[in-house]
XYZ file of C-alpha atoms in Angstrom:
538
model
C -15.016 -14.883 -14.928
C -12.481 -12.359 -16.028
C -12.330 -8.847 -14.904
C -14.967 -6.873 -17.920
C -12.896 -5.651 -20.423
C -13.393 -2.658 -22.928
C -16.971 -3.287 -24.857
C -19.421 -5.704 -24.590
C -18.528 -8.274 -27.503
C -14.860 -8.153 -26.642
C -16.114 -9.381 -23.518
C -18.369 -11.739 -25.265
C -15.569 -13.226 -27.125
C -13.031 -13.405 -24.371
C -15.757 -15.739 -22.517
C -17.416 -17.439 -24.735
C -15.509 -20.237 -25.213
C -15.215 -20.873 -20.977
C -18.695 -19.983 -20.683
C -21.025 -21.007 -23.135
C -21.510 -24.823 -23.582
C -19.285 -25.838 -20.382
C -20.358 -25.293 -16.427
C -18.051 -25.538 -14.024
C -19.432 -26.956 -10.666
C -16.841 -27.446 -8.517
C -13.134 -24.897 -7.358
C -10.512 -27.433 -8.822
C -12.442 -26.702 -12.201
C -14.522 -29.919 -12.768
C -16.393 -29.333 -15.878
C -19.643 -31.006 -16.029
C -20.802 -31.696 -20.115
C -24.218 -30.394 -21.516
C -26.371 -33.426 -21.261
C -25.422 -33.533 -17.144
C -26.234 -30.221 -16.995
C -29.777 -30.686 -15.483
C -28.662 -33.320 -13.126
C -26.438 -30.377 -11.553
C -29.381 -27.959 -11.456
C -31.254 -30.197 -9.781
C -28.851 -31.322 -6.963
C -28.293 -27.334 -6.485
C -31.000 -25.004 -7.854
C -29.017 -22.506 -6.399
C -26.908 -22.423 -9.021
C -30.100 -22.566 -11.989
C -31.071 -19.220 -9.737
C -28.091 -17.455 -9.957
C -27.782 -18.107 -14.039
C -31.147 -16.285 -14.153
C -30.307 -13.680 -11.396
C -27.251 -12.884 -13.387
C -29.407 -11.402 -15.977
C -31.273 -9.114 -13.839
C -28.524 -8.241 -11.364
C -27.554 -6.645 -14.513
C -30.346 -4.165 -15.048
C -29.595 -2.523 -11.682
C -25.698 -2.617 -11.540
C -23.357 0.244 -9.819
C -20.103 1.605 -12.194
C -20.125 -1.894 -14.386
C -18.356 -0.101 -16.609
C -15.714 1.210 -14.282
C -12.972 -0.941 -15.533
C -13.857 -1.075 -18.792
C -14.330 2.935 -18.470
C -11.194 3.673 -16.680
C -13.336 6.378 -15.424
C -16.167 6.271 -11.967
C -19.264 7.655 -13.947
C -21.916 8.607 -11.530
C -24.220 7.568 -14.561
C -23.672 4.128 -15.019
C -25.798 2.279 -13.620
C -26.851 -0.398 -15.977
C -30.241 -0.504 -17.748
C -31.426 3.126 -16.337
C -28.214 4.490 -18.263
C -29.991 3.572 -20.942
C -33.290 5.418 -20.172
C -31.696 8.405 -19.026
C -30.021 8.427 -22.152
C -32.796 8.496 -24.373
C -34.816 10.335 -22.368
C -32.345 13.118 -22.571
C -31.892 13.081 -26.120
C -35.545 13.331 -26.800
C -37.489 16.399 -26.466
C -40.021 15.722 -23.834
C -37.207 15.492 -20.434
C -36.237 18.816 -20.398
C -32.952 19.647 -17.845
C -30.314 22.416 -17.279
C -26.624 21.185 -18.431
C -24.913 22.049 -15.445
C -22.192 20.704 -13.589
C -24.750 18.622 -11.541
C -26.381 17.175 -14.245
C -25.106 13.868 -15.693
C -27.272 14.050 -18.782
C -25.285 17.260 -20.277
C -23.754 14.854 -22.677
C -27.191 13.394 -24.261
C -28.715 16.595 -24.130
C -26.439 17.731 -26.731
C -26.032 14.543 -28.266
C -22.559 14.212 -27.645
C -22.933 11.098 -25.904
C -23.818 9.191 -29.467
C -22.413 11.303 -32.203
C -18.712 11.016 -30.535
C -17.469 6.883 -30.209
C -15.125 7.652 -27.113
C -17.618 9.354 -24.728
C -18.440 7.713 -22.065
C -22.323 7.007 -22.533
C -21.534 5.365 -25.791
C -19.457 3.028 -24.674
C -22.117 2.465 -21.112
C -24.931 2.064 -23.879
C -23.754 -0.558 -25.906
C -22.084 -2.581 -22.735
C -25.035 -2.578 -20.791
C -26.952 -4.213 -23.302
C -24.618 -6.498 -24.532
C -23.457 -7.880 -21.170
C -27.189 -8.292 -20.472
C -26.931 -10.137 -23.639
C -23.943 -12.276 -22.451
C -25.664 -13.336 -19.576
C -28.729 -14.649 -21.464
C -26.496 -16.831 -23.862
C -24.812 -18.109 -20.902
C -28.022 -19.069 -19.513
C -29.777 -20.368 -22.644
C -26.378 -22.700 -22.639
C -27.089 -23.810 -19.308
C -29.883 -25.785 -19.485
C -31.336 -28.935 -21.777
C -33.366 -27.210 -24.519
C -35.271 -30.763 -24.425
C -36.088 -29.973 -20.760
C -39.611 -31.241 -18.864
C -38.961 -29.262 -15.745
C -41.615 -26.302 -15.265
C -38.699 -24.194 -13.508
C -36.129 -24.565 -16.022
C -38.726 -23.843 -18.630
C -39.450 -20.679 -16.905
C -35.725 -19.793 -16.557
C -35.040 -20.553 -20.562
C -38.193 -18.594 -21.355
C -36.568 -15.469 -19.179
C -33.746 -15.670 -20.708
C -34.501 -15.886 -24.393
C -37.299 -12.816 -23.615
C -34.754 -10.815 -22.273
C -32.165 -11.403 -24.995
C -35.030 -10.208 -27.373
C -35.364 -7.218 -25.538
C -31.634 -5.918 -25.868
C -31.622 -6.737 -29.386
C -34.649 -4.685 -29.808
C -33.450 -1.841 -28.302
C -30.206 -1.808 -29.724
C -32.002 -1.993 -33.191
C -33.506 0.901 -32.630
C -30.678 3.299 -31.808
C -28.115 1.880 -34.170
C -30.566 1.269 -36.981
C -33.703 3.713 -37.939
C -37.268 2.189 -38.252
C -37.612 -1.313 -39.599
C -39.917 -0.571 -42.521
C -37.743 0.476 -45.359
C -34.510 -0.254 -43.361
C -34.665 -4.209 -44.060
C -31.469 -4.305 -45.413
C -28.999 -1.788 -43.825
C -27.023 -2.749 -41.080
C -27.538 -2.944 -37.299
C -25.773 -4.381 -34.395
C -23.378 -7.635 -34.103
C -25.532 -10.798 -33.942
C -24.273 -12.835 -30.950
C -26.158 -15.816 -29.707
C -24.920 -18.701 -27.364
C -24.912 -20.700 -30.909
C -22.305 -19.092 -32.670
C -20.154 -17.624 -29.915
C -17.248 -19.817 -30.822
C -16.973 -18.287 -34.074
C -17.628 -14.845 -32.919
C -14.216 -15.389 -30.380
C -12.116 -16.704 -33.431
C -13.364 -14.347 -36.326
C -15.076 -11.018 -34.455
C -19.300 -10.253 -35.909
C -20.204 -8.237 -38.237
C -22.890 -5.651 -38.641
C -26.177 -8.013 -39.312
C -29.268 -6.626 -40.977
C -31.874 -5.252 -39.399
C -34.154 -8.063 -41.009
C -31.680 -10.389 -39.328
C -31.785 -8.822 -36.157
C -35.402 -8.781 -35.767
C -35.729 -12.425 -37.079
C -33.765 -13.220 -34.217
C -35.859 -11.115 -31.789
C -38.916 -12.457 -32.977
C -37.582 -16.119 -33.012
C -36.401 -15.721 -29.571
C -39.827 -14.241 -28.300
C -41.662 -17.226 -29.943
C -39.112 -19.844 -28.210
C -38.718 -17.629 -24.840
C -43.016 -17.717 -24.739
C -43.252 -21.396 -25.633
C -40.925 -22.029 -22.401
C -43.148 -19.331 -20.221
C -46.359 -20.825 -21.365
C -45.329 -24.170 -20.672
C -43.513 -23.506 -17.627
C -46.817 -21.585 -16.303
C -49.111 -24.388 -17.212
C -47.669 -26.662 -15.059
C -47.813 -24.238 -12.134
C -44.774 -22.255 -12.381
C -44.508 -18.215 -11.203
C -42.714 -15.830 -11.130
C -41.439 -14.405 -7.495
C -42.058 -10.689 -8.280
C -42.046 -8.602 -11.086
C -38.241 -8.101 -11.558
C -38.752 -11.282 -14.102
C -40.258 -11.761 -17.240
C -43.507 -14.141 -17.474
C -45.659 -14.989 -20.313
C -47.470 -11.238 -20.198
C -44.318 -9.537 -20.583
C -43.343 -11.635 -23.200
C -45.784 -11.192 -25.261
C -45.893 -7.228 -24.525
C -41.984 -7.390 -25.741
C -43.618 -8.977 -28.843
C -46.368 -6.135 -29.065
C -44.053 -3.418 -29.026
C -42.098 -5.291 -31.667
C -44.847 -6.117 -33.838
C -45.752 -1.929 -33.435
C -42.751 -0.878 -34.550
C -42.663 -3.159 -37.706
C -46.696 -1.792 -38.659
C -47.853 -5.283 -37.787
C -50.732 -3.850 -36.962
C -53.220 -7.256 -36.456
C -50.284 -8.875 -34.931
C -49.692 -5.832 -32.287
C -53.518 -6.236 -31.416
C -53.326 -9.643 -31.134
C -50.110 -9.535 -28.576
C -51.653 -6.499 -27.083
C -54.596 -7.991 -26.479
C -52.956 -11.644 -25.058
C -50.942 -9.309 -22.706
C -53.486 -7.575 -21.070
C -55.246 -11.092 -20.662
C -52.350 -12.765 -19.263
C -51.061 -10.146 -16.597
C -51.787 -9.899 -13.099
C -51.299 -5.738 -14.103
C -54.609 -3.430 -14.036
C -54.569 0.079 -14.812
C -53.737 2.315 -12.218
C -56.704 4.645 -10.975
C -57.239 7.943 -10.896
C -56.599 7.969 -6.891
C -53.634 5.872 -7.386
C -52.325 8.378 -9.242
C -52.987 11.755 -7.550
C -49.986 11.522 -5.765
C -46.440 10.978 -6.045
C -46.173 7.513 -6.977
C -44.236 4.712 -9.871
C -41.349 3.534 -7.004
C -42.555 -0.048 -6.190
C -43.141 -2.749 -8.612
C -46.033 -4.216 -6.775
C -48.163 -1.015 -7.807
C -51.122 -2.677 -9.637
C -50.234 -1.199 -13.197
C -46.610 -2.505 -13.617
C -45.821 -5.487 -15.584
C -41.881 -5.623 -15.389
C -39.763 -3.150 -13.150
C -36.033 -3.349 -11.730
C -36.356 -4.444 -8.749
C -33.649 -2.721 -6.015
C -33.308 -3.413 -2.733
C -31.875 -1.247 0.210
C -28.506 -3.724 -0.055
C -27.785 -2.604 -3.971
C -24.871 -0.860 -3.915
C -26.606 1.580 -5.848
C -28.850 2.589 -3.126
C -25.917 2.292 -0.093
C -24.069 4.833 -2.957
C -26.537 7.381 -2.017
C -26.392 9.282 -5.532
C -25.219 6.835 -8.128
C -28.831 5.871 -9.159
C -31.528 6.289 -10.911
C -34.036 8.222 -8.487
C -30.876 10.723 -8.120
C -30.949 11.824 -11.409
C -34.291 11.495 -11.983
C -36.597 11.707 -8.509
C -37.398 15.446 -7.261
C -38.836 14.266 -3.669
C -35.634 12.057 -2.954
C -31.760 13.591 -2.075
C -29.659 13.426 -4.772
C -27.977 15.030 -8.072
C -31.817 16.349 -8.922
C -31.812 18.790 -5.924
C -28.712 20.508 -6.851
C -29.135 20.175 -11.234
C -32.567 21.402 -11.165
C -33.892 18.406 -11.607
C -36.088 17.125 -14.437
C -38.726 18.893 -16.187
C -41.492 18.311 -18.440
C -41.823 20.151 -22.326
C -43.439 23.217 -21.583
C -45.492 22.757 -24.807
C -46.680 19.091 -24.126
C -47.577 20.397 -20.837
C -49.966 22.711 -21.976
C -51.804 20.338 -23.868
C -53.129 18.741 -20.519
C -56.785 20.055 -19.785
C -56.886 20.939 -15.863
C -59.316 17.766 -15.552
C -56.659 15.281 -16.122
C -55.134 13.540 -13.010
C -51.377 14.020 -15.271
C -50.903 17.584 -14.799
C -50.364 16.965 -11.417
C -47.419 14.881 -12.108
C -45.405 18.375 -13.000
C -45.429 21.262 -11.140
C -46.914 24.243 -12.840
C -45.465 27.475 -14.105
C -45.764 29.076 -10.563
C -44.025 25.528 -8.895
C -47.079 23.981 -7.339
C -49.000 20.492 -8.183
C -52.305 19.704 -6.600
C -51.148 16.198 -6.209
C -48.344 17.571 -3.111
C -48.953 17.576 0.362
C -47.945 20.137 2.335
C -44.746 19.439 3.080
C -43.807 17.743 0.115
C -44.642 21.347 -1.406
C -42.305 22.864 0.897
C -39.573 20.723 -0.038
C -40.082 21.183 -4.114
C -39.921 25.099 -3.642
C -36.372 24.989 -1.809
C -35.032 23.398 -5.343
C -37.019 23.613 -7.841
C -38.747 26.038 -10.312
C -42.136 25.318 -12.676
C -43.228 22.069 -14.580
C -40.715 19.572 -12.374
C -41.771 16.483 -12.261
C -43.412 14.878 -9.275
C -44.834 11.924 -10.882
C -42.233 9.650 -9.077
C -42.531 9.779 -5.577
C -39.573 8.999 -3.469
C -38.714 5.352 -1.464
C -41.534 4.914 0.396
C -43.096 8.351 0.535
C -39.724 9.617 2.769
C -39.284 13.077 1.572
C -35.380 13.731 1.232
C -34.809 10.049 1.106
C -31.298 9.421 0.876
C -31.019 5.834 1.012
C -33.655 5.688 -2.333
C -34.498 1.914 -3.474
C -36.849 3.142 -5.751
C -38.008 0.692 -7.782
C -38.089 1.032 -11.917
C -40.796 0.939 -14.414
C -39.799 -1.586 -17.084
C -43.400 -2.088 -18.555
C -46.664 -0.739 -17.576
C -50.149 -2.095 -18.573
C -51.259 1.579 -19.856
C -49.306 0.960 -22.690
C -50.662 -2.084 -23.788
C -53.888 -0.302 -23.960
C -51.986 2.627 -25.940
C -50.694 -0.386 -28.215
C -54.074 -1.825 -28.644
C -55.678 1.365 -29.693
C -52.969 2.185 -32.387
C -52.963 -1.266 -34.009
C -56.487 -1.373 -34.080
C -56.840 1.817 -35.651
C -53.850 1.823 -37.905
C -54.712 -1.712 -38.528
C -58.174 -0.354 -40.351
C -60.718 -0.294 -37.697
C -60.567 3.402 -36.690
C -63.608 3.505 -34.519
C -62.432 0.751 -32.497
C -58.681 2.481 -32.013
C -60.534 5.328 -30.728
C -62.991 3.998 -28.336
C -60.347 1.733 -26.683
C -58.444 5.164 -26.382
C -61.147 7.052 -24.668
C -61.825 3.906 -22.519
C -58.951 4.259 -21.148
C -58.227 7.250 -20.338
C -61.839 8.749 -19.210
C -61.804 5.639 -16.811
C -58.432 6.018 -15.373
C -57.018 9.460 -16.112
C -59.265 12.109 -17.407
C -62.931 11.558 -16.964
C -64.160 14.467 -19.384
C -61.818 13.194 -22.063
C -63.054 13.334 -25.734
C -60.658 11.620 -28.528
C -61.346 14.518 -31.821
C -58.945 12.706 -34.684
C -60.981 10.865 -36.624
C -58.427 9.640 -39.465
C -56.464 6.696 -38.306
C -53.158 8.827 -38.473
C -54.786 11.521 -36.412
C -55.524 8.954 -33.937
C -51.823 7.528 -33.773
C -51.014 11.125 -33.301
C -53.080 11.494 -30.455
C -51.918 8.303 -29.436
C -48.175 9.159 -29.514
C -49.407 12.347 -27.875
C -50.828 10.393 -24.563
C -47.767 7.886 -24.806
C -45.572 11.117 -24.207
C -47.505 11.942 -21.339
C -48.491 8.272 -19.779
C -44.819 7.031 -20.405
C -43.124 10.238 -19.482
C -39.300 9.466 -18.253
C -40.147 5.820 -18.076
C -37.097 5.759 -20.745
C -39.789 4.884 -23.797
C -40.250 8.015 -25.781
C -37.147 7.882 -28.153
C -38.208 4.806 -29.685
C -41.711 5.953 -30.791
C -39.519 9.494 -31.999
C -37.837 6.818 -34.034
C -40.328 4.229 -35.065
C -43.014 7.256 -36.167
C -40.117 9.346 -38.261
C -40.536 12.399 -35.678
C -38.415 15.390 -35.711
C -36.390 16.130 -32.542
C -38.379 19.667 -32.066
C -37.172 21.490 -28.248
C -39.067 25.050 -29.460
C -41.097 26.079 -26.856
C -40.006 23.312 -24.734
C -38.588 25.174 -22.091
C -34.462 24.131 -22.302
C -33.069 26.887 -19.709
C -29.922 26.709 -22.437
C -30.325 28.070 -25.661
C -27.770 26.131 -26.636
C -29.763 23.129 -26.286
C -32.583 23.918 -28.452
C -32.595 22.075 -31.350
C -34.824 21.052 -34.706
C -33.806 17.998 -35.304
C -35.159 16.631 -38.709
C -36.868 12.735 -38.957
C -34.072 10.370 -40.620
C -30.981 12.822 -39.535
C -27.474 10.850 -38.886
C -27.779 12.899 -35.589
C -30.116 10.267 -34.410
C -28.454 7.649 -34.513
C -26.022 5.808 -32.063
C -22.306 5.068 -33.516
C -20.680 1.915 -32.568
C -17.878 2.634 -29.661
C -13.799 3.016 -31.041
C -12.932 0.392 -28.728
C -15.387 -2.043 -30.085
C -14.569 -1.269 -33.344
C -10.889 -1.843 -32.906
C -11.001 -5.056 -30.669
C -13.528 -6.618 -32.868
C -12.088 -8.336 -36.077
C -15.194 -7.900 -38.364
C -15.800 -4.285 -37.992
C -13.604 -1.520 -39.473
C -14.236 1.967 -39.204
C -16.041 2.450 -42.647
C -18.749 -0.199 -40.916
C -19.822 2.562 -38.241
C -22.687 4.751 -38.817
C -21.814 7.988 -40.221
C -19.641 10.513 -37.983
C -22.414 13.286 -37.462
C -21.929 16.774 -35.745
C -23.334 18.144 -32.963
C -26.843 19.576 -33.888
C -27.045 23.251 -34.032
C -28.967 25.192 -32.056
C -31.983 27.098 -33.407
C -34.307 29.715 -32.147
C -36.633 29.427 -29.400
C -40.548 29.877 -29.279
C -41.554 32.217 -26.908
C -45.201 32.570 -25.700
């Protein structure tokens, strides 16, 4: 494979004529045709492993984008770029933009609104690689196959290619409804690749680019289903499986106001996944760093080999953890929206996933206490707990959350009361969260919007830094709103309007000048840095 160059579909066009239909099995550069394909896999499944492991290696990578970069970004990291992104841009992860803080850029936005900075580029390569690696894979094996494990593989693959589409659909693109027709990202499947090298893509649709997420989901859970049927699992959680798939499909079908079809998906997720809810004990502590807790779904998987963990810093739990060493101890690490906070009665379990105004959490031990007041003021987060509970973990394999089962509940209730059946919205919403987070909890909406409000008010909370929160800012027309928040920085308190150019991602110069079918005038509009606005005070 040749060394990654620039943006993701230059790198997709550069490769996809030697990678796509043709595998090469042997160092003299045999080339084995489609239809022998599964005759290879068979005589060495270790190469039908590493097509799939290719895909996830990817969601945990160390400086992929060096080269491409020309730059060592201490923030690239693969999929978590992506969360830390969003997270930052939002209004919920609040941070100081100081030198030790890698988010400075997305907390003013400058990450998306200018097409050479750095995150821009990370953003769209990250999930186009990802991307590359699931066409490669779908290529790789006989559509027509009987085998339970390459089932399982093709259903993987076409999930996760779903899954990149659908996020970059939402930051290119606003919400689906009403947006049918403008355009969204390059459509680049293992089917017309060839094209793609000789002519460059275009900007499709978003209707195009969700008929192709949806179409993949539908193919990638008709592989999983079968695959499962005849007996075949998944290792661990790092892959997709049936559940997954069809909570991709939920969120999806949420975003479009497919409300019976988000229940229904919902509903088959929960059914399908080994996941539970977590309990109120399980979560009275510092906790989300393993994927076999019993509420994740999906997670990045990282082991103590990763380079990202032998890096010390370059990772997620750096920027993000408060109980591990790294970039957090010395930026002041991550705090919650002062305002949100408040809104947590002292009976919820939650609140003790931030510290308080005065720095304390009842959810600390001792000497996990000690260590948060040496860095850290009020409302820091301590909802992730460091790599195996070692306080001032260096070496940090944290684990990632890529899908819990809380939110399939939080799914469930919203379809089912947006979908017309308000009382049922709202008693799966107090199910949930008197049995598992706040026994003394009363849902008071009673219209079906005030009930998605509350909803999207939980999700905030429940999904807090998980990297999830910008998409329901975009898919519910929210305004960016940091008043009262709590952004040490004036400068970074914004009021950010619903349906502002601000929000949206712009397609990176260098994939706008490599690729053929894109000019400038195809990019989304060149907006400026939001300006800041006056605080709220208590």
């Amino acid at each position: 494979m040749k060394t990654k160059y620039l943006f993701a579909s230059s790198l997709l066009l550069s490769l996809a004529f030697a990678g796509c239909q043709d595998l090469d099995t042997a160092p003299e550069g045999d080339v084995v045709t489609t239809d022998q394909k599964e005759d290879v896999y068979e005589l060495n499944p270790e190469r039908a492993d590493a097509a799939i492991n290719a895909i996830y290696s990817q969601f945990k990578e160390y400086m992929p984008n060096e080269n491409a970069l020309g730059a060592s970004r201490h923030n690239d990291i693969g999929y978590p770029t992506i969360m830390l992104c969003t997270d930052a841009n939002g209004m919920d992860v609040v941070s100081d933009d100081n030198g030790y803080n890698w988010q400075g850029n997305s907390l003013t936005y400058t990450d998306h609104l200018d097409y050479t900075s750095y995150e821009c580029q990370m953003v769209w390569n990250d999930l186009y690689n990802i991307i590359f690696s699931s066409n490669n894979a779908i290529a790789s094996f006989d559509p027509e196959t009987d085998d339970p494990t390459f089932q399982m593989y093709l259903g993987r693959a076409y999930a996760t290619r779903a899954f990149c589409y659908f996020n970059l659909a939402q930051l290119y693109q606003f919400n689906y409804v009403g947006n049918q027709d403008k355009p969204c990202v390059p459509l680049i499947t293992n089917e017309n690749s060839a094209d793609a090298a000789a002519n460059g893509a275009p900007r499709a649709t978003v209707q195009e680019i969700y008929d192709q997420i949806e179409a993949d989901l539908e193919t990638g859970i008709n592989f999983l289903k079968a695959a499962e049927d005849a007996g075949a699992t998944r290792a661990d959680r790092r892959y997709i499986d049936q559940a997954v798939a069809y909570g991709i499909r939920a969120r999806v079908a949420l975003t479009k106001q497919e409300w019976a079809a988000a229940e229904e998906a919902a509903q088959t997720a929960i059914s399908l996944s080994d996941a539970r809810p977590a309990t109120i004990a399980e979560v009275s502590y510092p906790t989300f760093w393993d994927v076999s807790e019993p509420d994740w779904m999906w997670g990045v998987l990282v082991e103590e080999s990763d380079n990202v963990v032998s890096s010390g810093i370059v990772n997620w739990p750096s920027h993000m953890g408060s109980l591990n060493y790294g970039y957090a101890n010395f930026s002041g690490g991550k705090q919650i929206n002062k305002a949100l906070y408040n809104t947590i009665p002292d009976t919820d379990v939650r609140k003790g996933w931030w510290t308080n105004e005065e720095g304390t959490s009842p959810n600390l031990t001792e000497d996990q206490q000690k260590w948060m007041d040496t860095y850290y003021g009020g409302y820091t987060q301590v909802k992730f707990g460091p790599d195996k509970d070692v306080i001032g973990q260096s070496a940090s394999a944290n684990d990632i959350p890529l899908m819990r089962i809380e939110e399939m509940y939080l799914i469930l209730a919203e379809a089912q009361a947006m979908g017309g059946d308000t009382g049922t919205g709202k008693a799966t919403l107090e199910t949930l969260i008197q049995s598992y987070r706040d026994p003394e909890y009363t849902c008071t909406a009673a219209s079906a919007a005030d009930i998605q409000e509350e909803i999207y008010r939980q999700r905030r909370i429940e999904l807090w830094g998980e990297g999830l929160i910008w998409y329901d800012i975009m898919r519910l027309n929210k305004d960016v709103d940091r008043r009262g928040a709590g952004f040490p920085q004036p400068s970074s308190v914004y009021h950010i309007p619903a349906g502002s150019d601000i929000l949206l991602w712009r397609i990176p110069q260098n994939e706008i000048n490599s690729n053929q079918a894109l000019t400038e005038d195809d990019n989304n509009k060149a907006g400026t840095t939001p300006q800041p606005v006056q605080d709220i005070t208590e």
